[in-house]
Amino acid sequence: QVKKDFDHVDILVNNAGVIIDDRQLNELGVEMTMAVNHFGPFYLTYLLFPNIKKSKEARIINVSSMAHTFFKASTS
């Protein structure tokens, strides 16, 4: 919708952040927390990049957190 409504994007703030307690996979087999927090912002940036390049002084801001320090990694 953004690509249709706006010719250019001056600023994009990627501020996704979820914690999903139980391990859930999306339809591509990617763990949901990783899909939303990591891959989502990069994919959105990729989709909007043609509009971002049209701005003279575009900015992309990626916000992150230290929430990962509260959890143990699991291989299962």
N, CA, C and O atoms as a MOPAC input file, in Angstrom:
PM7 MOZYME 1SCF
protein

 N      0.82200 1    -1.19000 1     0.00000 1
 C      0.00000 1     0.00000 1     0.00000 1
 C      0.87100 1     1.26100 1     0.00000 1
 O      0.55900 1     2.23400 1    -0.68700 1
 N      1.95200 1     1.24000 1     0.76600 1
 C      2.86200 1     2.39600 1     0.81900 1
 C      3.41800 1     2.69200 1    -0.56700 1
 O      3.48300 1     3.85100 1    -0.97500 1
 N      3.81600 1     1.65800 1    -1.28800 1
 C      4.38200 1     1.86100 1    -2.62400 1
 C      3.37900 1     2.51800 1    -3.56400 1
 O      3.76000 1     3.29400 1    -4.44000 1
 N      2.09600 1     2.20900 1    -3.38200 1
 C      1.06600 1     2.80700 1    -4.23200 1
 C      0.73600 1     4.23000 1    -3.80500 1
 O      0.49000 1     5.08900 1    -4.65100 1
 N      0.72800 1     4.48600 1    -2.51400 1
 C      0.28500 1     5.78700 1    -1.99200 1
 C      1.36000 1     6.86800 1    -2.01600 1
 O      1.04400 1     8.05700 1    -2.05600 1
 N      2.63100 1     6.46200 1    -1.99200 1
 C      3.71500 1     7.43900 1    -1.89300 1
 C      4.75500 1     7.18200 1    -2.97400 1
 O      5.18600 1     6.04700 1    -3.17600 1
 N      5.15400 1     8.24000 1    -3.66300 1
 C      6.17000 1     8.13000 1    -4.71000 1
 C      7.53800 1     7.80700 1    -4.12800 1
 O      8.30200 1     7.03800 1    -4.71100 1
 N      7.84600 1     8.39900 1    -2.97300 1
 C      9.14700 1     8.15700 1    -2.35300 1
 C      8.97900 1     7.99800 1    -0.84000 1
 O      7.97200 1     8.40800 1    -0.26200 1
 N      9.97800 1     7.40100 1    -0.22700 1
 C      9.99600 1     7.19900 1     1.22700 1
 C     11.23100 1     7.90400 1     1.76200 1
 O     12.35200 1     7.57700 1     1.37400 1
 N     11.03200 1     8.87100 1     2.65300 1
 C     12.15400 1     9.61600 1     3.22900 1
 C     12.79200 1     8.89000 1     4.40200 1
 O     14.01000 1     8.92800 1     4.57500 1
 N     11.96800 1     8.22700 1     5.20800 1
 C     12.50400 1     7.54600 1     6.38300 1
 C     11.72400 1     6.26200 1     6.62000 1
 O     10.49700 1     6.22900 1     6.52700 1
 N     12.46300 1     5.21300 1     6.92600 1
 C     11.87100 1     3.92300 1     7.27700 1
 C     12.44400 1     3.52200 1     8.62500 1
 O     13.66100 1     3.41900 1     8.77900 1
 N     11.58000 1     3.29700 1     9.59700 1
 C     12.00900 1     2.83600 1    10.91800 1
 C     11.53900 1     1.40000 1    11.07100 1
 O     10.33800 1     1.14100 1    11.16100 1
 N     12.47500 1     0.47100 1    11.10100 1
 C     12.17600 1    -0.93700 1    11.33800 1
 C     12.23800 1    -1.17300 1    12.84200 1
 O     13.31400 1    -1.15200 1    13.44000 1
 N     11.07100 1    -1.39700 1    13.44700 1
 C     10.99100 1    -1.54100 1    14.89800 1
 C     10.13100 1    -2.74900 1    15.25900 1
 O      9.25400 1    -2.65400 1    16.11700 1
 N     10.38000 1    -3.87200 1    14.61200 1
 C      9.62900 1    -5.08500 1    14.91000 1
 C     10.15900 1    -5.69500 1    16.19700 1
 O     11.35400 1    -5.61200 1    16.48200 1
 N      9.29000 1    -6.29500 1    16.96000 1
 C      9.74500 1    -6.94100 1    18.17800 1
 C      8.67100 1    -7.79100 1    18.81100 1
 O      7.72100 1    -7.27300 1    19.39800 1
 N      8.82100 1    -9.10000 1    18.69200 1
 C      7.90800 1   -10.02700 1    19.35500 1
 C      8.72300 1   -11.09000 1    20.06400 1
 O      9.85800 1   -11.38200 1    19.68800 1
 N      8.13000 1   -11.66000 1    21.08800 1
 C      8.69600 1   -12.83100 1    21.74800 1
 C      7.58800 1   -13.87300 1    21.77300 1
 O      6.56400 1   -13.68400 1    22.42800 1
 N      7.79400 1   -14.95700 1    21.06700 1
 C      6.81700 1   -16.04200 1    21.02900 1
 C      7.39400 1   -17.17800 1    21.86100 1
 O      8.41500 1   -17.76800 1    21.51000 1
 N      6.71800 1   -17.47500 1    22.97700 1
 C      7.24600 1   -18.43700 1    23.94800 1
 C      7.45100 1   -19.83200 1    23.37100 1
 O      8.53400 1   -20.40300 1    23.49800 1
 N      6.42600 1   -20.37900 1    22.74300 1
 C      6.58400 1   -21.72300 1    22.19800 1
 C      7.09800 1   -21.63000 1    20.77000 1
 O      6.82600 1   -20.66700 1    20.05400 1
 N      7.83000 1   -22.63200 1    20.38100 1
 C      8.46000 1   -22.61500 1    19.05300 1
 C      7.39900 1   -22.84200 1    17.98600 1
 O      6.78500 1   -23.90700 1    17.91700 1
 N      7.19700 1   -21.83900 1    17.16500 1
 C      6.23900 1   -21.92400 1    16.06500 1
 C      6.96800 1   -21.63000 1    14.76000 1
 O      7.83800 1   -20.76100 1    14.69400 1
 N      6.59700 1   -22.36700 1    13.73800 1
 C      7.18000 1   -22.15500 1    12.41400 1
 C      6.13700 1   -21.53700 1    11.49600 1
 O      4.95000 1   -21.85100 1    11.59000 1
 N      6.58700 1   -20.65500 1    10.60400 1
 C      5.65700 1   -20.10500 1     9.61900 1
 C      5.53700 1   -21.07800 1     8.44900 1
 O      6.10400 1   -22.17000 1     8.48400 1
 N      4.80100 1   -20.67900 1     7.41800 1
 C      4.55200 1   -21.57300 1     6.28300 1
 C      5.81800 1   -21.90900 1     5.50000 1
 O      5.82300 1   -22.86400 1     4.72200 1
 N      6.89500 1   -21.13900 1     5.69300 1
 C      8.17400 1   -21.42200 1     5.03300 1
 C      9.10100 1   -22.26300 1     5.90500 1
 O     10.20600 1   -22.60900 1     5.48800 1
 N      8.64700 1   -22.59500 1     7.12500 1
 C      9.46800 1   -23.37700 1     8.03800 1
 C     10.43800 1   -22.55200 1     8.85900 1
 O     11.35200 1   -23.10000 1     9.47400 1
 N     10.25000 1   -21.23800 1     8.87700 1
 C     11.12100 1   -20.34000 1     9.63800 1
 C     10.48100 1   -20.08500 1    10.99500 1
 O      9.27700 1   -19.84100 1    11.08400 1
 N     11.28000 1   -20.14200 1    12.04300 1
 C     10.78500 1   -19.88000 1    13.39600 1
 C     10.20100 1   -18.47100 1    13.43900 1
 O     10.81300 1   -17.52800 1    12.93700 1
 N      9.01300 1   -18.32600 1    14.04000 1
 C      8.23800 1   -17.08100 1    13.95100 1
 C      8.93400 1   -15.86900 1    14.57000 1
 O      8.89100 1   -14.78300 1    13.99300 1
 N      9.57000 1   -16.02900 1    15.72200 1
 C     10.25100 1   -14.88600 1    16.33100 1
 C     11.34700 1   -14.37500 1    15.40000 1
 O     11.49600 1   -13.16700 1    15.22000 1
 N     12.10900 1   -15.28500 1    14.81200 1
 C     13.16500 1   -14.90500 1    13.87100 1
 C     12.56500 1   -14.26800 1    12.61000 1
 O     13.10200 1   -13.29300 1    12.08500 1
 N     11.46100 1   -14.82200 1    12.13800 1
 C     10.81800 1   -14.29400 1    10.93100 1
 C     10.35300 1   -12.85600 1    11.13200 1
 O     10.56700 1   -12.00600 1    10.26800 1
 N      9.72000 1   -12.58300 1    12.26900 1
 C      9.19100 1   -11.23700 1    12.52300 1
 C     10.30900 1   -10.25500 1    12.85700 1
 O     10.37800 1    -9.17300 1    12.27500 1
 N     11.18400 1   -10.62500 1    13.79300 1
 C     12.18000 1    -9.68200 1    14.31300 1
 C     13.36700 1    -9.45700 1    13.38300 1
 O     13.94200 1    -8.36800 1    13.37800 1
 N     13.73700 1   -10.44400 1    12.61000 1
 C     14.93500 1   -10.31600 1    11.77400 1
 C     14.59500 1   -10.22300 1    10.28600 1
 O     14.91700 1    -9.23400 1     9.62600 1
 N     13.94800 1   -11.25300 1     9.77200 1
 C     13.69500 1   -11.29100 1     8.33100 1
 C     12.64200 1   -10.27700 1     7.89000 1
 O     12.74600 1    -9.73300 1     6.79100 1
 N     11.63600 1   -10.01200 1     8.71700 1
 C     10.57600 1    -9.06400 1     8.36800 1
 C     11.09200 1    -7.68100 1     8.01200 1
 O     10.76700 1    -7.16500 1     6.94200 1
 N     11.89800 1    -7.06000 1     8.88800 1
 C     12.41500 1    -5.72700 1     8.56700 1
 C     13.27800 1    -5.69700 1     7.30000 1
 O     13.20600 1    -4.74300 1     6.52500 1
 N     14.08300 1    -6.72200 1     7.09300 1
 C     14.92100 1    -6.74600 1     5.89100 1
 C     14.07500 1    -6.90700 1     4.63100 1
 O     14.36500 1    -6.30000 1     3.60100 1
 N     13.03500 1    -7.72300 1     4.71700 1
 C     12.16400 1    -7.91100 1     3.55500 1
 C     11.37500 1    -6.63600 1     3.25600 1
 O     11.22400 1    -6.25900 1     2.09300 1
 N     10.87400 1    -5.97400 1     4.29500 1
 C     10.16300 1    -4.71100 1     4.08700 1
 C     11.08100 1    -3.67600 1     3.44300 1
 O     10.67200 1    -2.96600 1     2.52400 1
 N     12.31700 1    -3.58900 1     3.92100 1
 C     13.28700 1    -2.66000 1     3.33600 1
 C     13.52000 1    -2.99200 1     1.86300 1
 O     13.56800 1    -2.09900 1     1.01700 1
 N     13.66200 1    -4.26800 1     1.56800 1
 C     13.84700 1    -4.71600 1     0.18200 1
 C     12.66600 1    -4.29300 1    -0.69500 1
 O     12.85900 1    -3.79700 1    -1.80600 1
 N     11.45000 1    -4.48900 1    -0.19600 1
 C     10.26200 1    -4.14600 1    -0.97900 1
 C     10.13000 1    -2.64400 1    -1.20900 1
 O      9.68600 1    -2.21200 1    -2.27400 1
 N     10.51500 1    -1.84800 1    -0.21000 1
 C     10.37500 1    -0.39400 1    -0.31700 1
 C     11.59600 1     0.29500 1    -0.92200 1
 O     11.56700 1     1.50400 1    -1.15100 1
 N     12.65600 1    -0.44500 1    -1.18000 1
 C     13.90400 1     0.17100 1    -1.61600 1
 C     13.77400 1     1.02900 1    -2.88100 1
 O     14.39900 1     2.08700 1    -2.94500 1
 N     12.99900 1     0.62500 1    -3.88000 1
 C     12.84700 1     1.50900 1    -5.04800 1
 C     12.28600 1     2.88500 1    -4.66300 1
 O     12.70500 1     3.89800 1    -5.22300 1
 N     11.35200 1     2.92700 1    -3.72100 1
 C     10.78100 1     4.19800 1    -3.26500 1
 C     11.75600 1     4.95400 1    -2.37300 1
 O     11.77800 1     6.18400 1    -2.38500 1
 N     12.55500 1     4.24000 1    -1.60700 1
 C     13.55600 1     4.86500 1    -0.73500 1
 C     14.62400 1     5.55300 1    -1.59200 1
 O     15.05500 1     6.66000 1    -1.27100 1
 N     15.05000 1     4.90300 1    -2.67500 1
 C     16.08300 1     5.47800 1    -3.54700 1
 C     15.63100 1     6.77000 1    -4.21800 1
 O     16.47200 1     7.56100 1    -4.64500 1
 N     14.34000 1     7.00000 1    -4.32000 1
 C     13.82400 1     8.22000 1    -4.95000 1
 C     13.94600 1     9.44000 1    -4.04800 1
 O     13.81300 1    10.56900 1    -4.52000 1
 N     14.19600 1     9.23300 1    -2.76600 1
 C     14.33600 1    10.34800 1    -1.82900 1
 C     15.76500 1    10.87200 1    -1.87300 1
 O     16.71200 1    10.09500 1    -2.00000 1
 N     15.92100 1    12.19100 1    -1.76900 1
 C     17.26000 1    12.78500 1    -1.82200 1
 C     18.08600 1    12.48100 1    -0.58000 1
 O     19.30400 1    12.32600 1    -0.66900 1
 N     17.43700 1    12.39400 1     0.57400 1
 C     18.16300 1    12.13900 1     1.82300 1
 C     17.46000 1    11.06600 1     2.64300 1
 O     17.13200 1    11.28600 1     3.80800 1
 N     17.23200 1     9.92400 1     2.04600 1
 C     16.52400 1     8.84200 1     2.72200 1
 C     17.33700 1     8.28400 1     3.88300 1
 O     18.56800 1     8.30100 1     3.87300 1
 N     16.62100 1     7.79600 1     4.87400 1
 C     17.24400 1     7.17500 1     6.04000 1
 C     16.51000 1     5.88400 1     6.36300 1
 O     15.28400 1     5.81700 1     6.28300 1
 N     17.27600 1     4.85500 1     6.72900 1
 C     16.71900 1     3.60200 1     7.22000 1
 C     17.26100 1     3.40600 1     8.62600 1
 O     18.47400 1     3.39000 1     8.83600 1
 N     16.36200 1     3.25800 1     9.58000 1
 C     16.74600 1     3.08400 1    10.98100 1
 C     16.26900 1     1.71400 1    11.43100 1
 O     15.08600 1     1.39400 1    11.31700 1
 N     17.18700 1     0.90600 1    11.94200 1
 C     16.85200 1    -0.40800 1    12.47300 1
 C     16.97700 1    -0.37000 1    13.98800 1
 O     18.04300 1    -0.07100 1    14.52600 1
 N     15.88200 1    -0.67400 1    14.66700 1
 C     15.84700 1    -0.68200 1    16.12600 1
 C     15.94800 1    -2.12900 1    16.58700 1
 O     15.30200 1    -3.01400 1    16.02400 1
 N     16.75100 1    -2.36400 1    17.60200 1
 C     16.87100 1    -3.71600 1    18.14500 1
 C     16.79600 1    -3.65200 1    19.66200 1
 O     16.68900 1    -2.57500 1    20.24800 1
 N     16.85400 1    -4.80900 1    20.28200 1
 C     16.78200 1    -4.84500 1    21.74100 1
 C     17.73400 1    -5.91000 1    22.27100 1
 O     18.37700 1    -6.63500 1    21.51300 1
 N     17.79900 1    -5.97700 1    23.56500 1
 C     18.61800 1    -6.99000 1    24.23700 1
 C     17.74900 1    -8.12700 1    24.78000 1
 O     18.21200 1    -8.90400 1    25.61600 1
 N     16.50900 1    -8.23800 1    24.32300 1
 C     15.58000 1    -9.24400 1    24.83700 1
 C     16.11700 1   -10.66400 1    24.66900 1
 O     15.78700 1   -11.55100 1    25.45700 1
 N     16.94100 1   -10.88300 1    23.64900 1
 C     17.48000 1   -12.22600 1    23.42500 1
 C     18.32600 1   -12.71500 1    24.60100 1
 O     18.52600 1   -13.92100 1    24.75100 1
 N     18.82000 1   -11.81200 1    25.42700 1
 C     19.66100 1   -12.21800 1    26.55800 1
 C     18.85700 1   -12.88000 1    27.66600 1
 O     19.43500 1   -13.47500 1    28.57600 1
 N     17.53300 1   -12.78800 1    27.60500 1
 C     16.68300 1   -13.38900 1    28.63000 1
 C     16.35700 1   -14.84700 1    28.34100 1
 O     15.73000 1   -15.50500 1    29.17200 1
 N     16.76300 1   -15.37100 1    27.18900 1
 C     16.38400 1   -16.70900 1    26.77900 1
 C     17.60500 1   -17.54300 1    26.42800 1
 O     18.63700 1   -17.02000 1    26.00900 1
 N     17.46500 1   -18.85800 1    26.60900 1
 C     18.50500 1   -19.80100 1    26.21800 1
 C     18.23600 1   -20.28300 1    24.79900 1
 O     17.08400 1   -20.47900 1    24.41200 1
 N     19.28300 1   -20.47000 1    24.03700 1
 C     19.14000 1   -21.01100 1    22.68700 1
 C     18.72400 1   -22.46800 1    22.76600 1
 O     19.15600 1   -23.20100 1    23.65600 1
 N     17.89200 1   -22.87800 1    21.83900 1
 C     17.42500 1   -24.25400 1    21.79200 1
 C     17.62400 1   -24.78800 1    20.38300 1
 O     17.36600 1   -24.08700 1    19.40400 1
 N     18.07800 1   -26.01400 1    20.28200 1
 C     18.26300 1   -26.62800 1    18.96800 1
 C     17.11100 1   -27.55000 1    18.61600 1
 O     17.11100 1   -28.15700 1    17.54500 1
 N     16.13300 1   -27.66400 1    19.49500 1
 C     15.00500 1   -28.56600 1    19.21400 1
 C     13.81100 1   -27.82600 1    18.68600 1
 O     12.78200 1   -28.43800 1    18.40200 1

